[in-house]
Amino acid sequence: MKPSSIRKYVPFHRRFSIPLKDRQWPDRVIEQAPIWCSVDLRDGNQALAIPMNIEEKLEMFRLLVQVGFKQIEVGFPSASQTEFDFLRRLVEQGEIPDDVQVQILVQAREHLIRRSFEALKGVKRAIVHLYNSTSPLQRKITFSDSSKDDIKAIAVKGAQLVRQLADEAEAEGSEITMEYSPESFNDTEIDYAIEICEAVMDVWKPTVERRMILNLPATVEWTTPNVHADQIEYFCRTVKGREKVWISLHTHNDRGTGVAATELGLLAGADRVEGTLFGNGERTGNLDIVNVALNMNSHGIDTGLDFSNLPHICEVYERCTRMSVHERHPYGGELVFTAFSGSHQDAIKKGLDRRKKSAESDPVWEVPYLTIDPEDLGRTYEAIIRINSQSGKGGVAYIMDTEHGLELPKSMHPEVGKIVNDEADRQQKELNADEIREVFEAHFVNLSKPLSLGEYELFHQTETPGMVRCIAQVVYEGKELQIEGTGNGPISAFVDAIEHQGWKNFRLTDYRSHSVGKGSASNSAAYIQLQDVDNGRLLWGCGIDTSIEIAGLKALVSAFNRLQHKPA
């Protein structure tokens, strides 16, 4: 922004100050979940370029019930026939579980209130959410310089009609909870917001046993989350009959701090939270309930919401809303449990390895860079580490282990990692698990040039217990040969045979093996490291075969062949 443009903006504190000098919220911690209310089907829906049709709204409603929401704002039934018809379908077809309250939103205008109650006819349990704008900016522009008394009169008149119609609905068997929002609460003078809320309370007369909801929306984010917390704490401490109301939050995300504002608002004393899945809403969006709830889960707090199949939730959300969950969106994004950095990959692998060994004795989740176990969200470890030219040795090894069952020796990791990273760099792209396996096989597994192994026979030396003799059919630099050697096992006998041919320019420095998969038909993998006697180079080879003995011999041949290719 140009310096000349900045002059048009005024710091928030110059317009409003919160008289709270002994704030308590900074010393508090969140220890329990709030009451959750999804507004996906109203606030989220009205923000869509193509609003959901009735079938899509019904699928979303069912998803929200499945997740565990007990309060769901289903629409603005006085705004359109589609909204009205959707609510009627929920009621008439018995789609609303007995423990779920549907919520509707309505402006403090008589004909809209009456139309809303028509839509609610026959509902078992509902929340009627009444609102009108109260901020100086709204009074000035939207309501043509109306006075505070004029705006309060709108709220009171609307509340009186809601009270009358709610009584009539309850006489017919419905249970109605009433909710009031001073829209744009966060840029309304705090004492005036309290005054207008108390005026509505005087009409609705809540009790400790039958509370009403006071929703305090940050309709537009104007300032930092700590100021929002001050507003909420001051309101909670000042409003009369605090024990008779649920204080509700409804933050938007214009400054990108909707989640922080909500969490601080809960510290400040709020009881309830309105928001949407993945923060879908006007402008930069509403509060993301998935984010806040899983933040709480990661601190050991049971929220009553079930996001254990987050991929399914993302799929339904994206299909119904035609929106997308960003790759970096907290918890739900495709890449949030992915590490490209080598040091991150290495730390994650070590953390997961330790977790496997200690999960039963120490259930506390402790894995570097992962605040939550992806499996708890229906994600899989296969997607945690992905490989590109910036990846490290630990990430490649992790993919080889989890995707392909190949447990590479630790000292082999740098060698394999460099080759895979070089290939990713050459192709200028990320390599998937199968492509990584292909690179590994091309450079390390069952290599056959210049030396290849054919038939191999082993004979036990009766005259020398513990010693064996091998006869091997090989092709070396295009020539078929039969070679023989002795040793204390198949590999040492084959090394001896190579030495008899004058080809041995190495020392065998390491050998590992393991089975790949389960069952009698599974393969075995072997890894052998050789050191070049001339220059000290250390190189690994891998052999894979149904026979563990042949896998070891193939690993030796692979390492030998790699050693023959001198570095440029």
Short mmCIF file of C-alpha atoms in Angstrom, two decimals, residues 22-477:
data_model
loop_
_atom_site.label_atom_id
_atom_site.label_comp_id
_atom_site.label_asym_id
_atom_site.label_seq_id
_atom_site.Cartn_x
_atom_site.Cartn_y
_atom_site.Cartn_z
CA ASP A 22 -7.79 -6.26 35.40
CA ARG A 23 -8.40 -8.70 32.55
CA GLN A 24 -8.36 -12.35 33.60
CA TRP A 25 -8.35 -14.19 30.28
CA PRO A 26 -4.54 -14.17 29.74
CA ASP A 27 -4.07 -16.43 32.78
CA ARG A 28 -6.74 -18.94 31.86
CA VAL A 29 -6.51 -22.15 29.83
CA ILE A 30 -9.16 -23.91 27.76
CA GLU A 31 -10.15 -27.04 29.68
CA GLN A 32 -13.48 -27.99 28.13
CA ALA A 33 -15.24 -27.68 24.80
CA PRO A 34 -17.94 -25.07 24.18
CA ILE A 35 -21.41 -25.68 22.81
CA TRP A 36 -20.93 -25.97 19.04
CA CYS A 37 -23.30 -24.59 16.44
CA SER A 38 -22.69 -25.19 12.74
CA VAL A 39 -23.78 -22.36 10.45
CA ASP A 40 -22.65 -24.12 7.24
CA LEU A 41 -26.17 -24.29 5.85
CA ARG A 42 -26.85 -20.58 6.33
CA ASP A 43 -23.77 -18.40 6.71
CA GLY A 44 -21.65 -20.81 4.71
CA ASN A 45 -24.31 -21.39 2.08
CA GLN A 46 -25.04 -17.71 1.44
CA ALA A 47 -21.32 -17.17 0.74
CA LEU A 48 -21.29 -19.67 -2.15
CA ALA A 49 -21.25 -18.52 -5.76
CA ILE A 50 -23.78 -21.29 -6.42
CA PRO A 51 -25.78 -21.94 -3.23
CA MET A 52 -26.54 -25.54 -2.37
CA ASN A 53 -29.79 -26.99 -3.62
CA ILE A 54 -32.10 -28.87 -1.28
CA GLU A 55 -30.49 -32.27 -1.92
CA GLU A 56 -27.02 -30.89 -1.30
CA LYS A 57 -28.17 -29.12 1.86
CA LEU A 58 -29.75 -32.36 3.04
CA GLU A 59 -26.51 -34.27 2.49
CA MET A 60 -24.57 -31.60 4.38
CA PHE A 61 -27.13 -31.66 7.21
CA ARG A 62 -26.75 -35.41 7.56
CA LEU A 63 -22.96 -35.03 7.58
CA LEU A 64 -23.14 -32.40 10.34
CA VAL A 65 -25.36 -34.69 12.41
CA GLN A 66 -22.91 -37.53 11.84
CA VAL A 67 -20.01 -35.34 13.01
CA GLY A 68 -21.89 -34.69 16.23
CA PHE A 69 -23.32 -31.16 16.03
CA LYS A 70 -26.31 -30.73 18.35
CA GLN A 71 -27.14 -27.24 17.11
CA ILE A 72 -27.28 -26.65 13.35
CA GLU A 73 -28.36 -23.42 11.71
CA VAL A 74 -30.30 -24.68 8.70
CA GLY A 75 -31.01 -21.44 6.92
CA PHE A 76 -32.85 -18.16 6.57
CA PRO A 77 -36.34 -19.53 5.76
CA SER A 78 -37.86 -16.10 5.24
CA ALA A 79 -35.24 -15.21 2.61
CA SER A 80 -36.25 -17.59 -0.20
CA GLN A 81 -38.61 -20.42 -1.08
CA THR A 82 -35.70 -22.87 -1.27
CA GLU A 83 -34.67 -22.06 2.29
CA PHE A 84 -38.27 -22.37 3.47
CA ASP A 85 -38.81 -25.67 1.66
CA PHE A 86 -35.59 -27.16 3.01
CA LEU A 87 -36.65 -26.58 6.61
CA ARG A 88 -40.10 -27.99 5.90
CA ARG A 89 -38.52 -31.11 4.42
CA LEU A 90 -36.37 -31.61 7.52
CA VAL A 91 -39.41 -31.33 9.76
CA GLU A 92 -41.94 -33.29 7.69
CA GLN A 93 -39.61 -36.18 6.77
CA GLY A 94 -38.28 -36.61 10.31
CA GLU A 95 -34.68 -35.79 9.40
CA ILE A 96 -33.96 -33.96 12.68
CA PRO A 97 -32.75 -36.25 15.51
CA ASP A 98 -34.43 -35.68 18.87
CA ASP A 99 -31.18 -34.43 20.42
CA VAL A 100 -30.50 -31.87 17.67
CA GLN A 101 -31.80 -28.30 17.64
CA VAL A 102 -32.20 -26.67 14.25
CA GLN A 103 -31.50 -22.96 14.23
CA ILE A 104 -32.94 -20.31 11.92
CA LEU A 105 -31.80 -16.74 11.42
CA VAL A 106 -34.18 -13.83 11.03
CA GLN A 107 -33.91 -10.06 10.95
CA ALA A 108 -35.94 -8.06 13.47
CA ARG A 109 -38.70 -7.37 10.93
CA GLU A 110 -42.30 -8.47 11.47
CA HIS A 111 -43.10 -10.18 8.16
CA LEU A 112 -39.79 -12.08 8.20
CA ILE A 113 -40.34 -13.27 11.77
CA ARG A 114 -43.84 -14.53 10.98
CA ARG A 115 -42.64 -16.33 7.86
CA SER A 116 -39.87 -17.97 9.87
CA PHE A 117 -42.28 -19.38 12.42
CA GLU A 118 -44.41 -20.75 9.59
CA ALA A 119 -41.37 -22.72 8.44
CA LEU A 120 -40.86 -24.05 11.98
CA LYS A 121 -44.37 -25.38 12.40
CA GLY A 122 -44.22 -28.87 13.93
CA VAL A 123 -40.52 -28.79 14.79
CA LYS A 124 -39.56 -30.53 18.03
CA ARG A 125 -36.66 -28.34 19.13
CA ALA A 126 -35.41 -25.14 17.52
CA ILE A 127 -33.40 -21.98 18.09
CA VAL A 128 -34.82 -18.74 16.71
CA HIS A 129 -31.91 -16.39 16.09
CA LEU A 130 -33.00 -12.75 15.94
CA TYR A 131 -30.60 -9.99 14.93
CA ASN A 132 -30.28 -6.36 13.96
CA SER A 133 -27.25 -4.19 13.25
CA THR A 134 -26.06 -1.99 16.10
CA SER A 135 -22.67 -0.48 15.23
CA PRO A 136 -22.13 3.26 14.62
CA LEU A 137 -21.20 2.53 11.01
CA GLN A 138 -24.41 0.56 10.44
CA ARG A 139 -26.51 3.17 12.27
CA LYS A 140 -24.98 5.86 10.10
CA ILE A 141 -25.07 4.20 6.68
CA THR A 142 -27.54 1.30 6.69
CA PHE A 143 -30.10 2.99 8.94
CA SER A 144 -29.61 6.58 7.71
CA ASP A 145 -28.23 8.11 10.87
CA SER A 146 -30.70 6.39 13.19
CA SER A 147 -30.23 6.99 16.90
CA LYS A 148 -29.27 4.39 19.48
CA ASP A 149 -32.81 4.47 20.83
CA ASP A 150 -34.20 3.84 17.34
CA ILE A 151 -31.99 0.78 16.90
CA LYS A 152 -32.83 -0.54 20.36
CA ALA A 153 -36.53 -0.13 19.58
CA ILE A 154 -36.12 -2.35 16.50
CA ALA A 155 -34.55 -5.07 18.64
CA VAL A 156 -37.20 -4.84 21.35
CA LYS A 157 -40.12 -4.88 18.90
CA GLY A 158 -38.67 -7.90 17.14
CA ALA A 159 -38.03 -9.68 20.44
CA GLN A 160 -41.64 -9.09 21.52
CA LEU A 161 -43.01 -10.74 18.39
CA VAL A 162 -40.57 -13.66 18.70
CA ARG A 163 -41.69 -14.12 22.31
CA GLN A 164 -45.36 -14.19 21.29
CA LEU A 165 -44.85 -16.64 18.41
CA ALA A 166 -42.52 -18.84 20.44
CA ASP A 167 -45.18 -19.15 23.14
CA GLU A 168 -47.71 -20.16 20.49
CA ALA A 169 -45.29 -22.74 19.01
CA GLU A 170 -44.58 -24.19 22.44
CA ALA A 171 -48.28 -24.51 23.10
CA GLU A 172 -48.37 -26.77 20.05
CA GLY A 173 -45.49 -28.93 21.33
CA SER A 174 -42.34 -27.24 20.04
CA GLU A 175 -39.44 -26.29 22.29
CA ILE A 176 -38.03 -22.90 21.28
CA THR A 177 -34.73 -21.44 22.47
CA MET A 178 -34.25 -17.76 21.69
CA GLU A 179 -31.02 -16.16 20.51
CA TYR A 180 -30.20 -12.53 19.92
CA SER A 181 -27.25 -10.99 18.05
CA PRO A 182 -26.30 -7.33 18.04
CA GLU A 183 -24.80 -7.61 14.55
CA SER A 184 -21.32 -6.08 14.28
CA PHE A 185 -21.00 -6.38 18.06
CA ASN A 186 -17.23 -6.02 17.89
CA ASP A 187 -17.41 -2.51 16.42
CA THR A 188 -20.38 -1.42 18.54
CA GLU A 189 -19.77 0.68 21.66
CA ILE A 190 -19.45 -2.00 24.33
CA ASP A 191 -21.80 -0.43 26.88
CA TYR A 192 -24.43 0.17 24.20
CA ALA A 193 -24.15 -3.47 23.08
CA ILE A 194 -24.81 -4.50 26.68
CA GLU A 195 -27.71 -2.08 26.93
CA ILE A 196 -29.47 -3.42 23.84
CA CYS A 197 -28.86 -7.06 24.85
CA GLU A 198 -30.33 -6.39 28.30
CA ALA A 199 -33.37 -4.78 26.65
CA VAL A 200 -33.98 -8.00 24.71
CA MET A 201 -33.45 -10.02 27.91
CA ASP A 202 -36.12 -7.94 29.60
CA VAL A 203 -38.57 -9.08 26.91
CA TRP A 204 -37.58 -12.75 26.79
CA LYS A 205 -37.07 -13.12 30.56
CA PRO A 206 -34.58 -16.01 30.58
CA THR A 207 -33.99 -18.08 33.71
CA VAL A 208 -31.13 -20.22 34.96
CA GLU A 209 -33.16 -23.29 33.98
CA ARG A 210 -34.22 -21.87 30.61
CA ARG A 211 -31.41 -19.75 29.25
CA MET A 212 -31.37 -17.66 26.12
CA ILE A 213 -28.35 -17.15 23.86
CA LEU A 214 -26.57 -13.84 23.43
CA ASN A 215 -24.45 -14.15 20.30
CA LEU A 216 -21.67 -11.55 20.04
CA PRO A 217 -20.52 -11.60 16.42
CA ALA A 218 -17.26 -10.27 15.11
CA THR A 219 -19.13 -9.70 11.85
CA VAL A 220 -16.07 -8.02 10.40
CA GLU A 221 -12.65 -8.36 12.01
CA TRP A 222 -11.34 -4.89 12.75
CA THR A 223 -8.59 -5.51 15.26
CA THR A 224 -6.37 -8.01 17.04
CA PRO A 225 -7.73 -11.06 18.90
CA ASN A 226 -6.72 -9.73 22.32
CA VAL A 227 -9.09 -6.80 21.90
CA HIS A 228 -11.87 -9.22 21.01
CA ALA A 229 -11.08 -11.14 24.21
CA ASP A 230 -11.29 -7.92 26.22
CA GLN A 231 -14.71 -7.20 24.69
CA ILE A 232 -16.01 -10.66 25.56
CA GLU A 233 -14.66 -10.62 29.11
CA TYR A 234 -16.03 -7.13 29.77
CA PHE A 235 -19.44 -8.17 28.42
CA CYS A 236 -19.51 -11.36 30.50
CA ARG A 237 -18.56 -9.50 33.66
CA THR A 238 -20.96 -6.59 33.10
CA VAL A 239 -24.18 -7.90 31.56
CA LYS A 240 -26.95 -8.46 34.09
CA GLY A 241 -28.17 -12.00 34.70
CA ARG A 242 -25.04 -13.58 33.27
CA GLU A 243 -26.06 -16.95 34.70
CA LYS A 244 -29.25 -16.85 32.62
CA VAL A 245 -27.59 -16.60 29.22
CA TRP A 246 -25.24 -18.56 27.03
CA ILE A 247 -22.59 -16.21 25.62
CA SER A 248 -21.90 -17.20 22.03
CA LEU A 249 -19.07 -16.30 19.65
CA HIS A 250 -19.36 -15.84 15.91
CA THR A 251 -16.04 -14.68 14.46
CA HIS A 252 -15.19 -13.91 10.88
CA ASN A 253 -11.70 -13.99 9.43
CA ASP A 254 -11.04 -10.67 7.66
CA ARG A 255 -7.65 -10.29 9.38
CA GLY A 256 -6.90 -14.02 9.26
CA THR A 257 -7.25 -14.39 13.03
CA GLY A 258 -10.74 -15.86 13.39
CA VAL A 259 -9.47 -19.00 15.14
CA ALA A 260 -7.28 -17.02 17.53
CA ALA A 261 -10.11 -14.61 18.32
CA THR A 262 -12.41 -17.52 19.13
CA GLU A 263 -9.89 -19.27 21.36
CA LEU A 264 -9.21 -16.06 23.27
CA GLY A 265 -12.95 -15.40 23.43
CA LEU A 266 -13.40 -18.77 25.12
CA LEU A 267 -10.69 -17.85 27.61
CA ALA A 268 -12.61 -14.65 28.20
CA GLY A 269 -15.72 -16.55 29.31
CA ALA A 270 -17.81 -17.47 26.27
CA ASP A 271 -19.87 -20.69 26.38
CA ARG A 272 -20.73 -21.32 22.76
CA VAL A 273 -19.19 -21.11 19.28
CA GLU A 274 -20.79 -20.66 15.87
CA GLY A 275 -18.75 -21.52 12.80
CA THR A 276 -18.42 -23.66 9.69
CA LEU A 277 -16.45 -26.58 8.35
CA PHE A 278 -13.12 -25.30 7.04
CA GLY A 279 -14.19 -21.70 7.64
CA ASN A 280 -16.42 -21.27 4.59
CA GLY A 281 -18.20 -17.92 4.84
CA GLU A 282 -18.45 -14.34 3.59
CA ARG A 283 -15.28 -12.59 2.37
CA THR A 284 -12.35 -14.41 4.03
CA GLY A 285 -14.71 -16.74 5.82
CA ASN A 286 -16.21 -17.71 9.16
CA LEU A 287 -14.54 -19.43 12.04
CA ASP A 288 -13.24 -22.89 11.09
CA ILE A 289 -14.77 -25.24 13.66
CA VAL A 290 -12.65 -28.16 12.42
CA ASN A 291 -9.54 -26.17 13.28
CA VAL A 292 -10.67 -25.11 16.76
CA ALA A 293 -12.05 -28.53 17.69
CA LEU A 294 -8.94 -30.41 16.59
CA ASN A 295 -6.75 -27.87 18.36
CA MET A 296 -8.62 -28.89 21.50
CA ASN A 297 -8.31 -32.60 20.68
CA SER A 298 -4.55 -32.17 20.35
CA HIS A 299 -4.56 -30.92 23.97
CA GLY A 300 -6.55 -33.89 25.21
CA ILE A 301 -9.98 -32.20 25.31
CA ASP A 302 -13.02 -34.20 24.19
CA THR A 303 -15.10 -31.87 22.00
CA GLY A 304 -18.06 -34.11 21.22
CA LEU A 305 -17.31 -33.71 17.51
CA ASP A 306 -16.00 -36.63 15.47
CA PHE A 307 -13.48 -35.79 12.78
CA SER A 308 -11.97 -39.28 12.70
CA ASN A 309 -12.80 -39.61 8.99
CA LEU A 310 -11.66 -36.19 7.83
CA PRO A 311 -11.05 -37.25 4.19
CA HIS A 312 -14.73 -38.22 3.89
CA ILE A 313 -15.81 -34.93 5.47
CA CYS A 314 -13.59 -33.03 3.01
CA GLU A 315 -15.05 -34.98 0.10
CA VAL A 316 -18.68 -34.26 1.03
CA TYR A 317 -17.90 -30.62 1.82
CA GLU A 318 -16.13 -30.05 -1.49
CA ARG A 319 -18.83 -31.77 -3.54
CA CYS A 320 -21.75 -29.98 -1.88
CA THR A 321 -20.23 -26.50 -1.69
CA ARG A 322 -18.08 -26.62 -4.85
CA MET A 323 -15.35 -25.14 -2.67
CA SER A 324 -11.97 -26.75 -2.08
CA VAL A 325 -9.96 -27.41 1.05
CA HIS A 326 -6.62 -25.72 0.52
CA GLU A 327 -3.59 -28.01 0.50
CA ARG A 328 -2.18 -26.18 3.54
CA HIS A 329 -5.46 -25.87 5.45
CA PRO A 330 -4.91 -26.97 9.06
CA TYR A 331 -5.64 -30.67 9.58
CA GLY A 332 -7.74 -31.12 6.43
CA GLY A 333 -5.30 -30.02 3.72
CA GLU A 334 -3.62 -32.61 1.52
CA LEU A 335 -0.12 -31.46 2.48
CA VAL A 336 -0.46 -30.75 6.20
CA PHE A 337 0.93 -34.15 7.19
CA THR A 338 3.59 -34.04 4.48
CA ALA A 339 7.26 -33.25 4.95
CA PHE A 340 9.48 -32.26 2.04
CA SER A 341 12.39 -31.01 4.14
CA GLY A 342 15.03 -33.65 4.74
CA SER A 343 15.58 -32.75 8.39
CA HIS A 344 11.82 -32.86 9.02
CA GLN A 345 11.51 -36.23 7.30
CA ASP A 346 14.34 -37.67 9.36
CA ALA A 347 12.82 -36.43 12.63
CA ILE A 348 9.36 -37.73 11.71
CA LYS A 349 10.74 -41.15 10.82
CA LYS A 350 12.64 -41.39 14.11
CA GLY A 351 9.55 -40.29 16.03
CA LEU A 352 7.34 -42.83 14.31
CA ASP A 353 9.88 -45.60 14.79
CA ARG A 354 10.07 -44.87 18.50
CA ARG A 355 6.29 -44.63 18.64
CA LYS A 356 5.97 -48.18 17.29
CA LYS A 357 8.15 -49.49 20.09
CA SER A 358 6.67 -47.52 22.97
CA ALA A 359 3.00 -46.91 22.10
CA GLU A 360 1.68 -49.44 24.61
CA SER A 361 3.87 -48.39 27.53
CA ASP A 362 3.72 -44.65 26.76
CA PRO A 363 0.53 -43.69 24.89
CA VAL A 364 1.29 -39.94 24.83
CA TRP A 365 1.71 -38.74 21.25
CA GLU A 366 5.21 -37.35 20.74
CA VAL A 367 6.35 -37.14 17.12
CA PRO A 368 8.36 -34.14 15.88
CA TYR A 369 6.49 -31.80 13.52
CA LEU A 370 3.17 -33.64 13.96
CA THR A 371 0.90 -32.12 16.60
CA ILE A 372 -1.70 -34.85 16.11
CA ASP A 373 -1.68 -38.46 14.93
CA PRO A 374 -2.89 -38.47 11.30
CA GLU A 375 -4.47 -41.88 11.85
CA ASP A 376 -6.86 -40.28 14.36
CA LEU A 377 -8.24 -38.21 11.48
CA GLY A 378 -8.52 -41.07 9.01
CA ARG A 379 -5.30 -40.11 7.30
CA THR A 380 -2.57 -42.67 6.63
CA TYR A 381 1.14 -42.63 7.22
CA GLU A 382 1.78 -43.36 3.54
CA ALA A 383 1.08 -39.71 2.76
CA ILE A 384 3.16 -38.17 5.53
CA ILE A 385 6.46 -37.99 3.67
CA ARG A 386 6.69 -37.13 0.00
CA ILE A 387 9.86 -36.89 -1.99
CA ASN A 388 11.23 -34.12 -4.16
CA SER A 389 14.69 -32.70 -4.76
CA GLN A 390 14.68 -31.06 -1.31
CA SER A 391 13.94 -34.26 0.56
CA GLY A 392 16.31 -36.01 2.91
CA LYS A 393 17.56 -39.51 3.39
CA GLY A 394 15.11 -40.26 6.18
CA GLY A 395 12.11 -39.52 4.00
CA VAL A 396 13.19 -41.84 1.23
CA ALA A 397 13.92 -44.60 3.73
CA TYR A 398 10.53 -44.10 5.32
CA ILE A 399 8.75 -44.48 1.97
CA MET A 400 10.75 -47.60 1.15
CA ASP A 401 9.81 -49.10 4.52
CA THR A 402 6.13 -48.17 4.80
CA GLU A 403 5.18 -48.45 1.12
CA HIS A 404 7.37 -51.32 -0.02
CA GLY A 405 8.47 -53.18 3.10
CA LEU A 406 12.18 -52.62 2.48
CA GLU A 407 14.00 -51.79 5.72
CA LEU A 408 17.13 -50.10 4.43
CA PRO A 409 20.14 -50.14 6.78
CA LYS A 410 20.66 -46.71 8.32
CA SER A 411 24.10 -46.27 6.77
CA MET A 412 22.50 -46.93 3.37
CA HIS A 413 20.07 -44.00 3.73
CA PRO A 414 22.40 -41.21 2.52
CA GLU A 415 23.41 -43.11 -0.60
CA VAL A 416 19.84 -43.98 -1.59
CA GLY A 417 18.53 -40.55 -0.63
CA LYS A 418 21.03 -38.72 -2.86
CA ILE A 419 20.25 -40.84 -5.91
CA VAL A 420 16.49 -40.44 -5.45
CA ASN A 421 16.80 -36.70 -4.87
CA ASP A 422 19.03 -36.30 -7.93
CA GLU A 423 16.40 -38.07 -10.01
CA ALA A 424 13.65 -35.82 -8.62
CA ASP A 425 15.81 -32.82 -9.44
CA ARG A 426 16.46 -34.12 -12.97
CA GLN A 427 12.73 -34.62 -13.57
CA GLN A 428 11.85 -31.36 -11.77
CA LYS A 429 8.96 -32.96 -9.91
CA GLU A 430 7.90 -34.82 -6.82
CA LEU A 431 8.36 -38.60 -7.01
CA ASN A 432 5.58 -40.86 -5.80
CA ALA A 433 6.17 -44.10 -3.91
CA ASP A 434 6.21 -46.28 -7.02
CA GLU A 435 8.64 -43.97 -8.82
CA ILE A 436 10.94 -44.04 -5.79
CA ARG A 437 10.88 -47.83 -5.86
CA GLU A 438 11.75 -47.79 -9.57
CA VAL A 439 14.76 -45.53 -8.97
CA PHE A 440 15.91 -47.73 -6.09
CA GLU A 441 15.63 -50.91 -8.13
CA ALA A 442 17.42 -49.39 -11.12
CA HIS A 443 20.43 -48.37 -9.02
CA PHE A 444 20.63 -51.00 -6.27
CA VAL A 445 18.59 -54.18 -6.80
CA ASN A 446 19.65 -57.39 -8.58
CA LEU A 447 22.09 -55.57 -10.85
CA SER A 448 23.55 -57.78 -13.58
CA LYS A 449 26.35 -55.84 -15.31
CA PRO A 450 29.21 -56.42 -15.58
CA LEU A 451 28.64 -59.53 -13.39
CA SER A 452 25.48 -61.63 -13.34
CA LEU A 453 24.75 -64.74 -11.35
CA GLY A 454 23.16 -67.83 -12.91
CA GLU A 455 22.91 -71.26 -11.28
CA TYR A 456 24.50 -71.59 -7.85
CA GLU A 457 25.22 -74.85 -6.05
CA LEU A 458 26.49 -75.21 -2.49
CA PHE A 459 28.23 -78.26 -1.06
CA HIS A 460 29.03 -78.85 2.60
CA GLN A 461 32.65 -79.88 3.25
CA THR A 462 32.51 -83.06 5.33
CA GLU A 463 36.24 -83.00 5.84
CA THR A 464 36.11 -79.43 7.19
CA PRO A 465 33.02 -78.93 9.36
CA GLY A 466 31.42 -75.52 8.95
CA MET A 467 32.98 -74.88 5.56
CA VAL A 468 31.09 -74.96 2.25
CA ARG A 469 32.09 -75.00 -1.44
CA CYS A 470 30.16 -73.21 -4.13
CA ILE A 471 30.00 -73.71 -7.88
CA ALA A 472 28.43 -70.75 -9.66
CA GLN A 473 27.53 -70.12 -13.27
CA VAL A 474 28.18 -66.44 -14.04
CA VAL A 475 28.45 -64.04 -16.92
CA TYR A 476 31.22 -61.47 -16.53
CA GLU A 477 31.70 -58.76 -19.14
#
